[in-house]
Each structure stands twice: as structure tokens, then as C-alpha cells.
Amino acid sequence: MREGWHRRIDWPWVGWRTSWDAAFDASQSSAFTWFWRGEVAAVVVGVVLTVVLIRSARLGEAAFVGGATLLMSCSNYYASGIRTMLVAFPMYLLLGRVATRRPWVRPVYVCLSAPVMAAFVVAFTQGQWVD
């Protein structure tokens, strides 16, 4: 990956700065811009989820998510963060626990995730998916 993708191990803030700059670079195509925004969002979700799991005393799950987030963020730019969040199973378990206690969460989740899912399907079928 170092030669073909020019990717190397680096401090997380270096990857953050590079990915953040790319996420808001108007000179790129929109597919690449949204790819970088997704990568930044994946790291933010990973960090927030890790903190929530630590505060909930779910230390094993926090170690799993925190380790995965740290691993994907320790390079000179973020890549594969969106795929990494697919294996962040504690997020889905936490969502299930919250939805059990607060029934209004289920319809809100469906109303928020359905348009996002549709947008991803449209982007993928038009060949605009980068990751």
C-alpha cells in the first residue's frame, strides 16, 4: 500500500488533517468528496461509540471498537473506515438496547436510515461509489 497508494503509518491527527482537507476540497469530484466525508464520519462515530461504551462499563466492546478506530486512523489518510464501521457490532447492540427501552427510537431510525440507504444504492448503481 505504501507504493501504490502512498499510504503509511502516521499519527492520527495527521490522517485527520489530510482527510478533513480532502473532504472539503472543492476541486475534487463529488464522489471523492463524499468518500472523504464518510471516512471522517466513520472515525468520529468510532471515537464517540468507544466513549459511550466505556461510560456504559462495556470495556470489552470498547476495546474492540476503540482498537479498530485507532488502527484505521493511524495512517497519513483515512481509508476503509466505512467498512470498519460495518464490523462495529457493539453499535448495533447498543441501538437495540436503546430501542427496547425507548420505542420511539425504532421509527426514527427507519426514517433516518431509509433515505441514506437509498442514496447509497443510487450512488453505487451509477458507479459513483469509491470505497
Tab-separated table of N, CA and C in Angstrom:
chain	number	residue	atom	x	y	z
A	1	MET	N	0.814	-1.191	0.000
A	1	MET	CA	0.000	0.000	0.000
A	1	MET	C	0.856	1.253	0.000
A	2	ARG	N	2.044	1.123	0.520
A	2	ARG	CA	2.904	2.304	0.588
A	2	ARG	C	3.250	2.807	-0.807
A	3	GLU	N	3.568	1.900	-1.728
A	3	GLU	CA	3.988	2.336	-3.060
A	3	GLU	C	2.806	2.710	-3.946
A	4	GLY	N	1.789	1.863	-4.003
A	4	GLY	CA	0.670	2.121	-4.904
A	4	GLY	C	-0.268	3.208	-4.432
A	5	TRP	N	-0.515	3.246	-3.131
A	5	TRP	CA	-1.479	4.196	-2.582
A	5	TRP	C	-0.814	5.344	-1.833
A	6	HIS	N	0.493	5.304	-1.692
A	6	HIS	CA	1.249	6.322	-0.945
A	6	HIS	C	0.714	6.457	0.484
A	7	ARG	N	0.385	5.315	1.062
A	7	ARG	CA	-0.164	5.291	2.422
A	7	ARG	C	0.885	4.740	3.367
A	8	ARG	N	1.008	5.382	4.537
A	8	ARG	CA	1.999	4.948	5.515
A	8	ARG	C	1.446	5.153	6.923
A	9	ILE	N	2.064	4.544	7.888
A	9	ILE	CA	1.678	4.712	9.282
A	9	ILE	C	2.053	6.122	9.721
A	10	ASP	N	1.124	6.772	10.406
A	10	ASP	CA	1.351	8.142	10.862
A	10	ASP	C	0.481	8.407	12.080
A	11	TRP	N	0.655	9.563	12.668
A	11	TRP	CA	-0.138	9.945	13.829
A	11	TRP	C	-1.591	10.174	13.419
A	12	PRO	N	-2.542	9.884	14.304
A	12	PRO	CA	-3.961	10.062	13.944
A	12	PRO	C	-4.317	11.483	13.522
A	13	TRP	N	-3.702	12.494	14.120
A	13	TRP	CA	-4.041	13.872	13.748
A	13	TRP	C	-3.533	14.222	12.354
A	14	VAL	N	-2.507	13.542	11.882
A	14	VAL	CA	-2.042	13.762	10.503
A	14	VAL	C	-3.089	13.224	9.530
A	15	GLY	N	-3.577	12.018	9.797
A	15	GLY	CA	-4.637	11.450	8.965
A	15	GLY	C	-5.904	12.276	9.007
A	16	TRP	N	-6.231	12.800	10.204
A	16	TRP	CA	-7.419	13.651	10.348
A	16	TRP	C	-7.287	14.893	9.475
A	17	ARG	N	-6.149	15.555	9.559
A	17	ARG	CA	-5.950	16.788	8.797
A	17	ARG	C	-6.014	16.514	7.295
A	18	THR	N	-5.340	15.469	6.848
A	18	THR	CA	-5.340	15.138	5.420
A	18	THR	C	-6.743	14.792	4.938
A	19	SER	N	-7.436	13.954	5.698
A	19	SER	CA	-8.779	13.530	5.296
A	19	SER	C	-9.775	14.676	5.378
A	20	TRP	N	-9.655	15.511	6.413
A	20	TRP	CA	-10.542	16.672	6.556
A	20	TRP	C	-10.362	17.630	5.380
A	21	ASP	N	-9.117	17.911	5.026
A	21	ASP	CA	-8.851	18.801	3.891
A	21	ASP	C	-9.432	18.227	2.605
A	22	ALA	N	-9.277	16.925	2.403
A	22	ALA	CA	-9.808	16.289	1.198
A	22	ALA	C	-11.337	16.277	1.205
A	23	ALA	N	-11.939	16.180	2.388
A	23	ALA	CA	-13.403	16.137	2.487
A	23	ALA	C	-14.052	17.452	2.082
A	24	PHE	N	-13.301	18.530	2.151
A	24	PHE	CA	-13.879	19.838	1.833
A	24	PHE	C	-13.116	20.547	0.718
A	25	ASP	N	-12.451	19.757	-0.124
A	25	ASP	CA	-11.721	20.279	-1.276
A	25	ASP	C	-12.683	20.376	-2.456
A	26	ALA	N	-12.988	21.574	-2.868
A	26	ALA	CA	-13.970	21.795	-3.935
A	26	ALA	C	-13.441	21.411	-5.315
A	27	SER	N	-12.146	21.167	-5.450
A	27	SER	CA	-11.600	20.844	-6.767
A	27	SER	C	-11.800	19.375	-7.145
A	28	GLN	N	-12.227	18.535	-6.203
A	28	GLN	CA	-12.441	17.114	-6.488
A	28	GLN	C	-13.868	16.876	-6.964
A	29	SER	N	-14.085	15.704	-7.556
A	29	SER	CA	-15.448	15.335	-7.929
A	29	SER	C	-16.249	15.055	-6.660
A	30	SER	N	-17.559	15.137	-6.774
A	30	SER	CA	-18.407	14.951	-5.591
A	30	SER	C	-18.284	13.545	-5.021
A	31	ALA	N	-18.025	12.542	-5.869
A	31	ALA	CA	-17.875	11.174	-5.362
A	31	ALA	C	-16.693	11.086	-4.406
A	32	PHE	N	-15.579	11.689	-4.767
A	32	PHE	CA	-14.413	11.664	-3.885
A	32	PHE	C	-14.636	12.505	-2.633
A	33	THR	N	-15.292	13.641	-2.784
A	33	THR	CA	-15.569	14.493	-1.626
A	33	THR	C	-16.406	13.744	-0.604
A	34	TRP	N	-17.462	13.078	-1.070
A	34	TRP	CA	-18.311	12.330	-0.146
A	34	TRP	C	-17.597	11.113	0.402
A	35	PHE	N	-16.698	10.510	-0.336
A	35	PHE	CA	-15.887	9.406	0.187
A	35	PHE	C	-15.085	9.874	1.394
A	36	TRP	N	-14.402	11.002	1.257
A	36	TRP	CA	-13.589	11.517	2.364
A	36	TRP	C	-14.453	11.924	3.545
A	37	ARG	N	-15.600	12.494	3.289
A	37	ARG	CA	-16.506	12.861	4.383
A	37	ARG	C	-16.981	11.620	5.132
A	38	GLY	N	-17.225	10.561	4.394
A	38	GLY	CA	-17.609	9.302	5.031
A	38	GLY	C	-16.502	8.743	5.899
A	39	GLU	N	-15.268	8.860	5.443
A	39	GLU	CA	-14.130	8.383	6.233
A	39	GLU	C	-13.983	9.176	7.526
A	40	VAL	N	-14.126	10.496	7.435
A	40	VAL	CA	-14.049	11.335	8.639
A	40	VAL	C	-15.196	10.985	9.584
A	41	ALA	N	-16.393	10.817	9.040
A	41	ALA	CA	-17.551	10.465	9.869
A	41	ALA	C	-17.357	9.112	10.546
A	42	ALA	N	-16.744	8.163	9.854
A	42	ALA	CA	-16.512	6.840	10.444
A	42	ALA	C	-15.593	6.932	11.654
A	43	VAL	N	-14.565	7.752	11.577
A	43	VAL	CA	-13.660	7.922	12.718
A	43	VAL	C	-14.392	8.607	13.871
A	44	VAL	N	-15.193	9.612	13.566
A	44	VAL	CA	-15.957	10.297	14.621
A	44	VAL	C	-16.916	9.315	15.297
A	45	VAL	N	-17.623	8.518	14.510
A	45	VAL	CA	-18.540	7.519	15.075
A	45	VAL	C	-17.772	6.524	15.938
A	46	GLY	N	-16.610	6.083	15.474
A	46	GLY	CA	-15.805	5.144	16.252
A	46	GLY	C	-15.364	5.712	17.589
A	47	VAL	N	-14.936	6.964	17.597
A	47	VAL	CA	-14.490	7.599	18.848
A	47	VAL	C	-15.672	7.792	19.796
A	48	VAL	N	-16.787	8.308	19.278
A	48	VAL	CA	-17.970	8.532	20.118
A	48	VAL	C	-18.483	7.207	20.679
A	49	LEU	N	-18.550	6.191	19.841
A	49	LEU	CA	-19.016	4.882	20.292
A	49	LEU	C	-18.098	4.305	21.362
A	50	THR	N	-16.799	4.473	21.202
A	50	THR	CA	-15.852	3.995	22.209
A	50	THR	C	-16.090	4.682	23.550
A	51	VAL	N	-16.284	5.983	23.532
A	51	VAL	CA	-16.540	6.730	24.774
A	51	VAL	C	-17.848	6.272	25.422
A	52	VAL	N	-18.894	6.106	24.624
A	52	VAL	CA	-20.185	5.649	25.156
A	52	VAL	C	-20.041	4.263	25.777
A	53	LEU	N	-19.312	3.379	25.125
A	53	LEU	CA	-19.131	2.026	25.655
A	53	LEU	C	-18.310	2.031	26.941
A	54	ILE	N	-17.309	2.880	27.020
A	54	ILE	CA	-16.523	2.989	28.259
A	54	ILE	C	-17.415	3.494	29.389
A	55	ARG	N	-18.204	4.514	29.113
A	55	ARG	CA	-19.100	5.064	30.146
A	55	ARG	C	-20.172	4.067	30.552
A	56	SER	N	-20.517	3.137	29.657
A	56	SER	CA	-21.506	2.104	29.968
A	56	SER	C	-20.867	0.884	30.618
A	57	ALA	N	-19.574	0.954	30.890
A	57	ALA	CA	-18.808	-0.145	31.502
A	57	ALA	C	-18.813	-1.404	30.637
A	58	ARG	N	-18.853	-1.231	29.337
A	58	ARG	CA	-18.756	-2.354	28.400
A	58	ARG	C	-17.342	-2.314	27.814
A	59	LEU	N	-16.388	-2.673	28.668
A	59	LEU	CA	-14.981	-2.453	28.345
A	59	LEU	C	-14.470	-3.345	27.219
A	60	GLY	N	-14.941	-4.567	27.133
A	60	GLY	CA	-14.518	-5.442	26.040
A	60	GLY	C	-14.939	-4.898	24.685
A	61	GLU	N	-16.188	-4.467	24.608
A	61	GLU	CA	-16.691	-3.888	23.365
A	61	GLU	C	-15.985	-2.569	23.059
A	62	ALA	N	-15.710	-1.788	24.107
A	62	ALA	CA	-14.990	-0.521	23.914
A	62	ALA	C	-13.585	-0.774	23.385
A	63	ALA	N	-12.929	-1.815	23.891
A	63	ALA	CA	-11.586	-2.148	23.409
A	63	ALA	C	-11.623	-2.570	21.943
A	64	PHE	N	-12.640	-3.333	21.563
A	64	PHE	CA	-12.769	-3.782	20.176
A	64	PHE	C	-12.975	-2.598	19.232
A	65	VAL	N	-13.956	-1.750	19.553
A	65	VAL	CA	-14.263	-0.606	18.685
A	65	VAL	C	-13.130	0.414	18.721
A	66	GLY	N	-12.609	0.694	19.921
A	66	GLY	CA	-11.511	1.660	20.040
A	66	GLY	C	-10.268	1.205	19.302
A	67	GLY	N	-9.954	-0.086	19.406
A	67	GLY	CA	-8.797	-0.618	18.683
A	67	GLY	C	-8.966	-0.527	17.179
A	68	ALA	N	-10.157	-0.866	16.693
A	68	ALA	CA	-10.422	-0.773	15.251
A	68	ALA	C	-10.352	0.674	14.772
A	69	THR	N	-10.892	1.586	15.576
A	69	THR	CA	-10.857	3.006	15.211
A	69	THR	C	-9.429	3.531	15.210
A	70	LEU	N	-8.673	3.164	16.222
A	70	LEU	CA	-7.275	3.596	16.285
A	70	LEU	C	-6.474	3.026	15.116
A	71	LEU	N	-6.713	1.766	14.799
A	71	LEU	CA	-5.995	1.129	13.696
A	71	LEU	C	-6.269	1.834	12.370
A	72	MET	N	-7.529	2.176	12.115
A	72	MET	CA	-7.837	2.810	10.826
A	72	MET	C	-7.430	4.278	10.785
A	73	SER	N	-7.215	4.885	11.958
A	73	SER	CA	-6.877	6.309	11.956
A	73	SER	C	-5.381	6.581	12.044
A	74	CYS	N	-4.572	5.556	12.197
A	74	CYS	CA	-3.117	5.753	12.327
A	74	CYS	C	-2.412	5.620	10.985
A	75	SER	N	-2.836	6.395	10.018
A	75	SER	CA	-2.151	6.457	8.729
A	75	SER	C	-2.203	7.895	8.240
A	76	ASN	N	-1.476	8.169	7.174
A	76	ASN	CA	-1.410	9.546	6.704
A	76	ASN	C	-2.717	10.028	6.077
A	77	TYR	N	-3.642	9.130	5.790
A	77	TYR	CA	-5.005	9.497	5.409
A	77	TYR	C	-5.907	8.317	5.739
A	78	TYR	N	-7.182	8.609	5.925
A	78	TYR	CA	-8.129	7.568	6.308
A	78	TYR	C	-8.603	6.817	5.075
A	79	ALA	N	-8.669	5.517	5.194
A	79	ALA	CA	-9.222	4.675	4.139
A	79	ALA	C	-9.820	3.437	4.793
A	80	SER	N	-10.899	2.966	4.275
A	80	SER	CA	-11.602	1.778	4.751
A	80	SER	C	-12.299	1.974	6.086
A	81	GLY	N	-12.460	3.195	6.515
A	81	GLY	CA	-13.160	3.450	7.768
A	81	GLY	C	-14.624	3.076	7.708
A	82	ILE	N	-15.235	3.297	6.569
A	82	ILE	CA	-16.648	2.960	6.414
A	82	ILE	C	-16.830	1.454	6.534
A	83	ARG	N	-15.945	0.684	5.916
A	83	ARG	CA	-16.016	-0.777	6.047
A	83	ARG	C	-15.735	-1.218	7.474
A	84	THR	N	-14.837	-0.524	8.149
A	84	THR	CA	-14.533	-0.873	9.534
A	84	THR	C	-15.763	-0.696	10.413
A	85	MET	N	-16.559	0.310	10.152
A	85	MET	CA	-17.759	0.534	10.961
A	85	MET	C	-18.809	-0.551	10.740
A	86	LEU	N	-18.713	-1.278	9.636
A	86	LEU	CA	-19.645	-2.382	9.418
A	86	LEU	C	-19.441	-3.502	10.432
A	87	VAL	N	-18.233	-3.655	10.942
A	87	VAL	CA	-17.974	-4.700	11.938
A	87	VAL	C	-18.036	-4.160	13.363
A	88	ALA	N	-18.484	-2.939	13.533
A	88	ALA	CA	-18.631	-2.355	14.870
A	88	ALA	C	-19.957	-2.829	15.463
A	89	PHE	N	-20.042	-4.146	15.674
A	89	PHE	CA	-21.288	-4.738	16.150
A	89	PHE	C	-21.799	-4.138	17.460
A	90	PRO	N	-20.945	-3.632	18.359
A	90	PRO	CA	-21.499	-3.037	19.582
A	90	PRO	C	-22.434	-1.857	19.308
A	91	MET	N	-22.236	-1.177	18.185
A	91	MET	CA	-23.115	-0.060	17.837
A	91	MET	C	-24.537	-0.573	17.610
A	92	TYR	N	-24.663	-1.696	16.940
A	92	TYR	CA	-25.981	-2.242	16.655
A	92	TYR	C	-26.611	-2.840	17.909
A	93	LEU	N	-25.798	-3.440	18.771
A	93	LEU	CA	-26.310	-3.945	20.048
A	93	LEU	C	-26.799	-2.795	20.925
A	94	LEU	N	-26.039	-1.714	20.951
A	94	LEU	CA	-26.424	-0.537	21.727
A	94	LEU	C	-27.720	0.068	21.186
A	95	LEU	N	-27.834	0.143	19.877
A	95	LEU	CA	-29.060	0.652	19.261
A	95	LEU	C	-30.252	-0.227	19.632
A	96	GLY	N	-30.061	-1.535	19.637
A	96	GLY	CA	-31.131	-2.454	20.030
A	96	GLY	C	-31.545	-2.267	21.481
A	97	ARG	N	-30.566	-2.080	22.376
A	97	ARG	CA	-30.884	-1.856	23.792
A	97	ARG	C	-31.643	-0.543	23.986
A	98	VAL	N	-31.214	0.493	23.290
A	98	VAL	CA	-31.896	1.790	23.402
A	98	VAL	C	-33.312	1.692	22.839
A	99	ALA	N	-33.479	1.021	21.710
A	99	ALA	CA	-34.801	0.894	21.088
A	99	ALA	C	-35.749	0.062	21.943
A	100	THR	N	-35.220	-0.853	22.733
A	100	THR	CA	-36.066	-1.639	23.630
A	100	THR	C	-36.624	-0.769	24.751
A	101	ARG	N	-35.797	0.122	25.267
A	101	ARG	CA	-36.224	0.997	26.363
A	101	ARG	C	-37.037	2.192	25.883
A	102	ARG	N	-36.766	2.633	24.668
A	102	ARG	CA	-37.458	3.810	24.128
A	102	ARG	C	-38.033	3.448	22.751
A	103	PRO	N	-39.289	3.028	22.709
A	103	PRO	CA	-39.883	2.542	21.453
A	103	PRO	C	-39.900	3.565	20.320
A	104	TRP	N	-39.860	4.845	20.613
A	104	TRP	CA	-39.886	5.859	19.562
A	104	TRP	C	-38.605	5.851	18.731
A	105	VAL	N	-37.538	5.202	19.232
A	105	VAL	CA	-36.259	5.177	18.512
A	105	VAL	C	-36.374	4.372	17.216
A	106	ARG	N	-37.151	3.299	17.230
A	106	ARG	CA	-37.266	2.440	16.037
A	106	ARG	C	-37.772	3.190	14.806
A	107	PRO	N	-38.917	3.867	14.881
A	107	PRO	CA	-39.367	4.581	13.673
A	107	PRO	C	-38.438	5.727	13.271
A	108	VAL	N	-37.825	6.372	14.249
A	108	VAL	CA	-36.870	7.439	13.922
A	108	VAL	C	-35.682	6.850	13.171
A	109	TYR	N	-35.177	5.705	13.636
A	109	TYR	CA	-34.051	5.044	12.974
A	109	TYR	C	-34.410	4.664	11.537
A	110	VAL	N	-35.594	4.108	11.344
A	110	VAL	CA	-36.024	3.722	9.993
A	110	VAL	C	-36.148	4.954	9.099
A	111	CYS	N	-36.731	6.016	9.630
A	111	CYS	CA	-36.905	7.238	8.827
A	111	CYS	C	-35.575	7.898	8.468
A	112	LEU	N	-34.577	7.733	9.322
A	112	LEU	CA	-33.258	8.300	9.019
A	112	LEU	C	-32.428	7.389	8.121
A	113	SER	N	-32.495	6.086	8.347
A	113	SER	CA	-31.619	5.181	7.602
A	113	SER	C	-32.149	4.847	6.209
A	114	ALA	N	-33.457	4.870	6.002
A	114	ALA	CA	-34.004	4.534	4.683
A	114	ALA	C	-33.518	5.492	3.591
A	115	PRO	N	-33.562	6.822	3.788
A	115	PRO	CA	-33.045	7.709	2.738
A	115	PRO	C	-31.538	7.560	2.517
A	116	VAL	N	-30.804	7.317	3.592
A	116	VAL	CA	-29.355	7.118	3.450
A	116	VAL	C	-29.089	5.858	2.631
A	117	MET	N	-29.822	4.787	2.933
A	117	MET	CA	-29.676	3.548	2.184
A	117	MET	C	-30.011	3.770	0.707
A	118	ALA	N	-31.088	4.486	0.437
A	118	ALA	CA	-31.473	4.759	-0.949
A	118	ALA	C	-30.403	5.573	-1.668
A	119	ALA	N	-29.831	6.554	-0.985
A	119	ALA	CA	-28.767	7.363	-1.598
A	119	ALA	C	-27.550	6.502	-1.929
A	120	PHE	N	-27.187	5.580	-1.038
A	120	PHE	CA	-26.054	4.692	-1.311
A	120	PHE	C	-26.345	3.762	-2.484
A	121	VAL	N	-27.566	3.266	-2.588
A	121	VAL	CA	-27.933	2.395	-3.707
A	121	VAL	C	-27.836	3.162	-5.021
A	122	VAL	N	-28.356	4.370	-5.048
A	122	VAL	CA	-28.292	5.187	-6.267
A	122	VAL	C	-26.839	5.480	-6.632
A	123	ALA	N	-26.033	5.877	-5.652
A	123	ALA	CA	-24.620	6.177	-5.927
A	123	ALA	C	-23.898	4.943	-6.450
A	124	PHE	N	-24.155	3.798	-5.847
A	124	PHE	CA	-23.479	2.572	-6.272
A	124	PHE	C	-23.887	2.175	-7.686
A	125	THR	N	-25.175	2.232	-7.982
A	125	THR	CA	-25.632	1.814	-9.308
A	125	THR	C	-25.208	2.780	-10.406
A	126	GLN	N	-24.882	4.012	-10.044
A	126	GLN	CA	-24.387	4.971	-11.030
A	126	GLN	C	-22.865	4.952	-11.134
A	127	GLY	N	-22.232	4.062	-10.401
A	127	GLY	CA	-20.777	3.950	-10.467
A	127	GLY	C	-20.041	5.040	-9.722
A	128	GLN	N	-20.701	5.701	-8.783
A	128	GLN	CA	-20.062	6.789	-8.047
A	128	GLN	C	-19.481	6.332	-6.718
A	129	TRP	N	-19.556	5.054	-6.429
A	129	TRP	CA	-19.050	4.558	-5.158
A	129	TRP	C	-17.544	4.374	-5.259
A	130	VAL	N	-16.821	4.924	-4.328
A	130	VAL	CA	-15.365	4.908	-4.405
A	130	VAL	C	-14.764	3.853	-3.507
A	131	ASP	N	-15.289	3.714	-2.294
A	131	ASP	CA	-14.648	2.862	-1.289
A	131	ASP	C	-14.850	1.416	-1.626
